[in-house]
Short mmCIF file of C-alpha atoms in Angstrom, two decimals:
data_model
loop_
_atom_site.label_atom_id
_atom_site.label_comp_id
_atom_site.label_asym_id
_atom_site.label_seq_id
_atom_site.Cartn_x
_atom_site.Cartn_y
_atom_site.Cartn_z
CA UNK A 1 152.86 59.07 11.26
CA UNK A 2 152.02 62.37 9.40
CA UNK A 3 151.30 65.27 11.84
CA UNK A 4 150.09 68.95 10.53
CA UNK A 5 151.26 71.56 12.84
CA UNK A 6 150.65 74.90 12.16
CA UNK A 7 152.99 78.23 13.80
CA UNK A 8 150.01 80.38 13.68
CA UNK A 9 148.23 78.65 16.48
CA UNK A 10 146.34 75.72 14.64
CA UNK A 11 146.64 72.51 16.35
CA UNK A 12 148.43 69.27 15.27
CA UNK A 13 146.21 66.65 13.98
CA UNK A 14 147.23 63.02 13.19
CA UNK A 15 144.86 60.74 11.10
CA UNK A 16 143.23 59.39 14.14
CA UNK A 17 141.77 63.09 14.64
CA UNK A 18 140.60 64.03 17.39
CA UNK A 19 138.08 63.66 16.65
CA UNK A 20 138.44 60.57 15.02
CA UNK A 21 137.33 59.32 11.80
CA UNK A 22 133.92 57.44 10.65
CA UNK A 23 135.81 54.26 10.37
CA UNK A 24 137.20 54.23 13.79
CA UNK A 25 133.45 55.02 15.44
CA UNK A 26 132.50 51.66 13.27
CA UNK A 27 135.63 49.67 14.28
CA UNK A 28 134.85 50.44 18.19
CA UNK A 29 130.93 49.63 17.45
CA UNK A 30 132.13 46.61 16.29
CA UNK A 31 134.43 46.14 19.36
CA UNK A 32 130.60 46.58 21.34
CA UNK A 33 128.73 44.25 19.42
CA UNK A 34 131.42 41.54 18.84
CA UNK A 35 131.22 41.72 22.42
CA UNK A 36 127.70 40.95 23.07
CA UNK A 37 127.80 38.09 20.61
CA UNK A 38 130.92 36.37 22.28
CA UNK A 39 129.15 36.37 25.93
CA UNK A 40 125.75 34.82 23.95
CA UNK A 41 127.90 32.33 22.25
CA UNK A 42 129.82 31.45 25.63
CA UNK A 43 126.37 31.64 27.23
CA UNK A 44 124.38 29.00 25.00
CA UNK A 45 127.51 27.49 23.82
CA UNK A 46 129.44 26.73 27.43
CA UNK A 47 127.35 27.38 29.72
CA UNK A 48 124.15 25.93 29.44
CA UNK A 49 121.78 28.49 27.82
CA UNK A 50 118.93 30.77 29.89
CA UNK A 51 116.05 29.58 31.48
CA UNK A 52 113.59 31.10 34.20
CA UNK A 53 112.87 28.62 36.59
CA UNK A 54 115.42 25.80 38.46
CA UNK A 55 115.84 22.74 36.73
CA UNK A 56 115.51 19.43 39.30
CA UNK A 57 118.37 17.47 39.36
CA UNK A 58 117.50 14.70 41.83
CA UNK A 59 115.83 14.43 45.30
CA UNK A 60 115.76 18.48 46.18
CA UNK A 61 118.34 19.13 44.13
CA UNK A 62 117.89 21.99 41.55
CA UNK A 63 120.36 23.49 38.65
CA UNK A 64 120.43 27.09 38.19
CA UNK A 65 122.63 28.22 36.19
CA UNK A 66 120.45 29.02 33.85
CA UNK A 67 118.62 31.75 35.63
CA UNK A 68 122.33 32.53 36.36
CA UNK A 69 123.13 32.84 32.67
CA UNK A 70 121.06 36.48 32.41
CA UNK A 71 123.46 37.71 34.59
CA UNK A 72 126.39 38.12 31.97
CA UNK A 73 124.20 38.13 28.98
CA UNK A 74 122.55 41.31 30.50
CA UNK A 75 125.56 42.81 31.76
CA UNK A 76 127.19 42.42 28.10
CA UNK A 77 123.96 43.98 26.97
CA UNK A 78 124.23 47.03 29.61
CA UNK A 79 127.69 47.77 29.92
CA UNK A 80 129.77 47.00 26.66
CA UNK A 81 126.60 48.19 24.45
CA UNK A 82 124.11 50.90 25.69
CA UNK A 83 126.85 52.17 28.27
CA UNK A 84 129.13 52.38 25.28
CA UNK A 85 126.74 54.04 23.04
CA UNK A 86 125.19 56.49 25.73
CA UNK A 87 129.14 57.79 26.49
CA UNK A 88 129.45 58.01 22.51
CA UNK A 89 125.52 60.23 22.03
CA UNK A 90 127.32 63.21 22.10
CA UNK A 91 130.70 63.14 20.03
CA UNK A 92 129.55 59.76 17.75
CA UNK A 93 126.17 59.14 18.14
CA UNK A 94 124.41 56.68 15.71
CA UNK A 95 122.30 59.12 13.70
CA UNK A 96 125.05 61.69 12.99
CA UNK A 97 122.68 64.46 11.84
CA UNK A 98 120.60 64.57 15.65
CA UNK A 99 120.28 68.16 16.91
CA UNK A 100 121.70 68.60 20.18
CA UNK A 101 117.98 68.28 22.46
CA UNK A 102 117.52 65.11 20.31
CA UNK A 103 121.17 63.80 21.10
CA UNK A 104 120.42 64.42 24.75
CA UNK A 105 117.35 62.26 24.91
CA UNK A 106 119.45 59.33 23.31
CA UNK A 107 121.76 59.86 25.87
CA UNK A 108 119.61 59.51 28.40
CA UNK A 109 117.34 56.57 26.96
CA UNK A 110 120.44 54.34 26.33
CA UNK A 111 120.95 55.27 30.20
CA UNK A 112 117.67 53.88 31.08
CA UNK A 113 117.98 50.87 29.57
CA UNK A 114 121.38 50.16 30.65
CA UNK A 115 120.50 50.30 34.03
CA UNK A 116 117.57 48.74 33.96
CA UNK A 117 119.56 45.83 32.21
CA UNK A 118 122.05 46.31 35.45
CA UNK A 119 118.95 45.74 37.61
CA UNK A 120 117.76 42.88 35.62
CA UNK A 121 121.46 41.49 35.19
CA UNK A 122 121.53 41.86 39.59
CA UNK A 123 118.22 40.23 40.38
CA UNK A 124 119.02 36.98 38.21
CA UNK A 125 122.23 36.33 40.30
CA UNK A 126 120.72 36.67 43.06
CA UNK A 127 117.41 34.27 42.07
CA UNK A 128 120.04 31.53 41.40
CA UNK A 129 121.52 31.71 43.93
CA UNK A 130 119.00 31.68 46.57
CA UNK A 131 116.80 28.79 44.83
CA UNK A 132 120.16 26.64 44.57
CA UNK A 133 119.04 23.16 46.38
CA UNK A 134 120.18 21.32 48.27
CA UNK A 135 122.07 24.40 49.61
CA UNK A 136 121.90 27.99 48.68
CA UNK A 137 124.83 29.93 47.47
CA UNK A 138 125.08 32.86 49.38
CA UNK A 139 125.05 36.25 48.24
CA UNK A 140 127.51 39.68 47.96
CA UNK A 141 130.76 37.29 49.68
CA UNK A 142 132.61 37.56 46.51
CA UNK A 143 134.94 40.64 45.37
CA UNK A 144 133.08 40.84 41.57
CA UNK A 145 130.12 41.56 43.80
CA UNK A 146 131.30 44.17 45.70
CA UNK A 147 132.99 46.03 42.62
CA UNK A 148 129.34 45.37 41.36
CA UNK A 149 127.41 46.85 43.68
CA UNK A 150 129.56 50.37 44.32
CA UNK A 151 129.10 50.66 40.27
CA UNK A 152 125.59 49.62 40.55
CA UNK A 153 125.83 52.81 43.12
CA UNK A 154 127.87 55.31 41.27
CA UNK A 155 125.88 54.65 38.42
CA UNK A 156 122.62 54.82 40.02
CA UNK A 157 123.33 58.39 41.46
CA UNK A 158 124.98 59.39 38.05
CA UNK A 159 121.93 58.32 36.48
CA UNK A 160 119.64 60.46 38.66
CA UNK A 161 122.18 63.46 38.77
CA UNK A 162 121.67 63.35 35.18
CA UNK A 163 117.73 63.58 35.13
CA UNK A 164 117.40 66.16 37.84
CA UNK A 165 120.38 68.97 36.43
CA UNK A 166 120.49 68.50 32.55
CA UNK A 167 117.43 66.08 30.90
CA UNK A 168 114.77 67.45 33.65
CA UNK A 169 117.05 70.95 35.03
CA UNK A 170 115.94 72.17 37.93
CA UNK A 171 119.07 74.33 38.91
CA UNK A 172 120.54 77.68 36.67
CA UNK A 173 122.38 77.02 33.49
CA UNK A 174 125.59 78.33 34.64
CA UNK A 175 125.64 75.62 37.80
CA UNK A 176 124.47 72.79 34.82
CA UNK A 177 127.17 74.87 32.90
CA UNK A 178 129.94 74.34 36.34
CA UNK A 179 128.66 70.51 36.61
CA UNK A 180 129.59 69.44 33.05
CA UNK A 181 133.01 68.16 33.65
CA UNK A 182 132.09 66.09 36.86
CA UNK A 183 129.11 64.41 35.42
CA UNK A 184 131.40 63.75 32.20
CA UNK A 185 134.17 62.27 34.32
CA UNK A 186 131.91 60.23 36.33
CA UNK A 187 129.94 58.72 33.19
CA UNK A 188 133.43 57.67 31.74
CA UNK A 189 134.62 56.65 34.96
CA UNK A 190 131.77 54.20 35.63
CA UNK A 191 131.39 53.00 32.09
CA UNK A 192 135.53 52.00 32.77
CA UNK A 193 134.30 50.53 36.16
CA UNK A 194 131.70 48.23 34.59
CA UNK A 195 133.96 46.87 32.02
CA UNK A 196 136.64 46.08 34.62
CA UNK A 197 133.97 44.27 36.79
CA UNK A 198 132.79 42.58 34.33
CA UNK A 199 136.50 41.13 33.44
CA UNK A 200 136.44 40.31 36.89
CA UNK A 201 133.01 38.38 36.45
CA UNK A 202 134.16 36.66 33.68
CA UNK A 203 137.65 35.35 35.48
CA UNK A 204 135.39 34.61 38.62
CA UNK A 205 133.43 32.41 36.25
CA UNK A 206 136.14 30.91 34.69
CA UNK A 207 137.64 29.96 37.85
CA UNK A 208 134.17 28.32 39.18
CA UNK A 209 133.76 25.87 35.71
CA UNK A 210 137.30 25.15 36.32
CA UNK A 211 137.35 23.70 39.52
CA UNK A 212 133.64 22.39 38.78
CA UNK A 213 134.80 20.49 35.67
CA UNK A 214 137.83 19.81 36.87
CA UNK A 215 139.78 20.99 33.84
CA UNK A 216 143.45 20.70 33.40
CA UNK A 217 146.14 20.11 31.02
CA UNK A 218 144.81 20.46 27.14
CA UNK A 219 141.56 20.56 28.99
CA UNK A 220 142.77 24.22 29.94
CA UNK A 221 142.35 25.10 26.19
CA UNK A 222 138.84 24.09 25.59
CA UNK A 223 136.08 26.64 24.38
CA UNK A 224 134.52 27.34 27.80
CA UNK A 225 138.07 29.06 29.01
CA UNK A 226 139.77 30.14 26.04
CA UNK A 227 136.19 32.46 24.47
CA UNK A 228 136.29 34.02 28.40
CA UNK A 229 139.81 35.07 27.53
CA UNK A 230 138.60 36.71 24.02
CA UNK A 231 135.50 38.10 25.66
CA UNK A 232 138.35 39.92 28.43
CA UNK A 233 140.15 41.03 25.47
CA UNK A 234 137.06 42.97 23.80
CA UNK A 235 136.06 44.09 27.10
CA UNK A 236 139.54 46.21 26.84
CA UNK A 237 139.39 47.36 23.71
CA UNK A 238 135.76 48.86 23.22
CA UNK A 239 136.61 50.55 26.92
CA UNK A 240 139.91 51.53 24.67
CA UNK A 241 138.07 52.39 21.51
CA UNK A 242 135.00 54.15 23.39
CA UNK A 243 137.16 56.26 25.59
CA UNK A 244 139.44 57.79 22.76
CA UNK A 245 136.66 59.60 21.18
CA UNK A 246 136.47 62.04 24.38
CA UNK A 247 140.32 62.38 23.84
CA UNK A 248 140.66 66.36 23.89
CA UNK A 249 142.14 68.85 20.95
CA UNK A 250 146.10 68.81 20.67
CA UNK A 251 147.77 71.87 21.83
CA UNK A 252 148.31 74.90 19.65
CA UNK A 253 151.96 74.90 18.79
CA UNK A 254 154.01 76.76 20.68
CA UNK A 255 155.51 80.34 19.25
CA UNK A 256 159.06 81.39 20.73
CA UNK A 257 158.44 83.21 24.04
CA UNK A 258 155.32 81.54 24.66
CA UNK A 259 155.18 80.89 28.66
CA UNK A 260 151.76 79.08 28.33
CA UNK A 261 151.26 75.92 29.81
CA UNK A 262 151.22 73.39 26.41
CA UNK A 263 147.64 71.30 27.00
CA UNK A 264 145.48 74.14 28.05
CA UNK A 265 142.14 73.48 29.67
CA UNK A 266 139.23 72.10 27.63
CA UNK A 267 135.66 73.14 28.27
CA UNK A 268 133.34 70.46 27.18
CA UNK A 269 129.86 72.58 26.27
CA UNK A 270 128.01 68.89 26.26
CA UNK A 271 126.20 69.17 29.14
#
């Protein structure tokens, strides 16, 4: 791999960047949206489509999994898609030549309807499960669930850190100025935590049409498993792909005598 280093105090760059190319923002939007498409397909494809009321199955007896079905399809939506995009407004952000107010409002509009899609995503679970006949499932018993609902939190108080300090400020610029690092680290730190929940969703899932179908054998290697598997996989690699394009400047090579510590501190002006 070809590195340019220069003895004056430039700083090494490999083709990746940072930052990194055109085509690499493109391959990880890809990543997103390839995404989003495998949880529809396993969604319509595996699992039995969407629909908004239970379907009666016998003698109070209901089916619904498809009011269940928005719960992933949502999540896919929030997390893997706006999430990704709202991390990416201010290095990557889809219309390249936005001034920085304009990239701000993105920011916080892909924020919006990420959580709202969150919300949505939280309220269908819980709708199946508590018109399930003959017996409700019960709600919040499951580790997925509780990983959900302290990013739910975390992203709920991000969300409204955000709107009071930078889109709406109500405190001095140099305390907005102080804050940028923390609110940066949290956003990437619960855009990572959604992903990983939502891997955990997807094995919980797995797990349940498993046991329900009672799949074994070959039967191990039909659709309904093996697309959860993919869907894991692209989970990892937009998180990857996303998460590189905050990767900081290389380090200024080092001259002889040079005591300095070699990855300084970087200062993010984003907020």
């Amino acid at each position: 791999m070809a590195i340019d280093e220069y003895e004056d105090g430039g700083v090494a760059k490999t083709f990746l960047g940072p930052p990194p190319p055109s085509w690499f923002t493109w391959l990880t939007r890809g990543c997103e949206f390839t995404t989003f498409i495998l949880v529809t397909v396993w969604v319509f494809k595996d699992l039995g489509g969407l629909a908004f009321t239970a379907v009666s199955t016998g003698t109070n007896a209901t089916d619904t999994s498809g009011i269940f079905n928005w719960h992933p399809l949502l999540m896919s939506l929030a997390f893997p898609v706006l999430m990704a995009e709202a991390v990416l407004a201010y290095r990557a952000p889809l219309g390249p030549a936005l001034e920085r107010p304009q990239r701000k409002q993105l920011h916080a509009a892909l924020h919006s309807l990420a959580l709202a899609c969150i919300i949505g995503a939280i309220a269908a679970a819980i709708s199946s499960h508590t018109r399930k006949r003959p017996d409700p499932i019960p709600n919040f018993y499951s580790p997925h669930s509780w990983l959900g609902l302290t990013t739910l939190s975390v992203v709920t108080a991000q969300y409204l850190v955000g709107l009071y300090v930078y889109l709406f400020p109500k405190v001095a610029i140099r305390n907005r100025r102080a804050m940028a690092p923390i609110h940066q680290f949290f956003g990437r730190a619960t855009f990572t935590a959604g992903l990983a929940t939502m891997a955990v969703g997807v094995q919980e899932k797995t797990t349940f049409v498993q046991n329900g179908m009672q799949l074994s054998g070959s039967a191990l290697y039909s659709s309904v498993i093996q697309l959860a598997a993919v869907i894991q996989v692209f989970l990892f690699l937009t998180g990857i792909l996303v998460l590189f394009h905050h990767a900081g400047p290389a380090a200024p090579s080092r001259k002889t005598g040079d005591n300095s510590q070699l990855l300084p501190d970087v200062i993010s002006q984003e907020a």
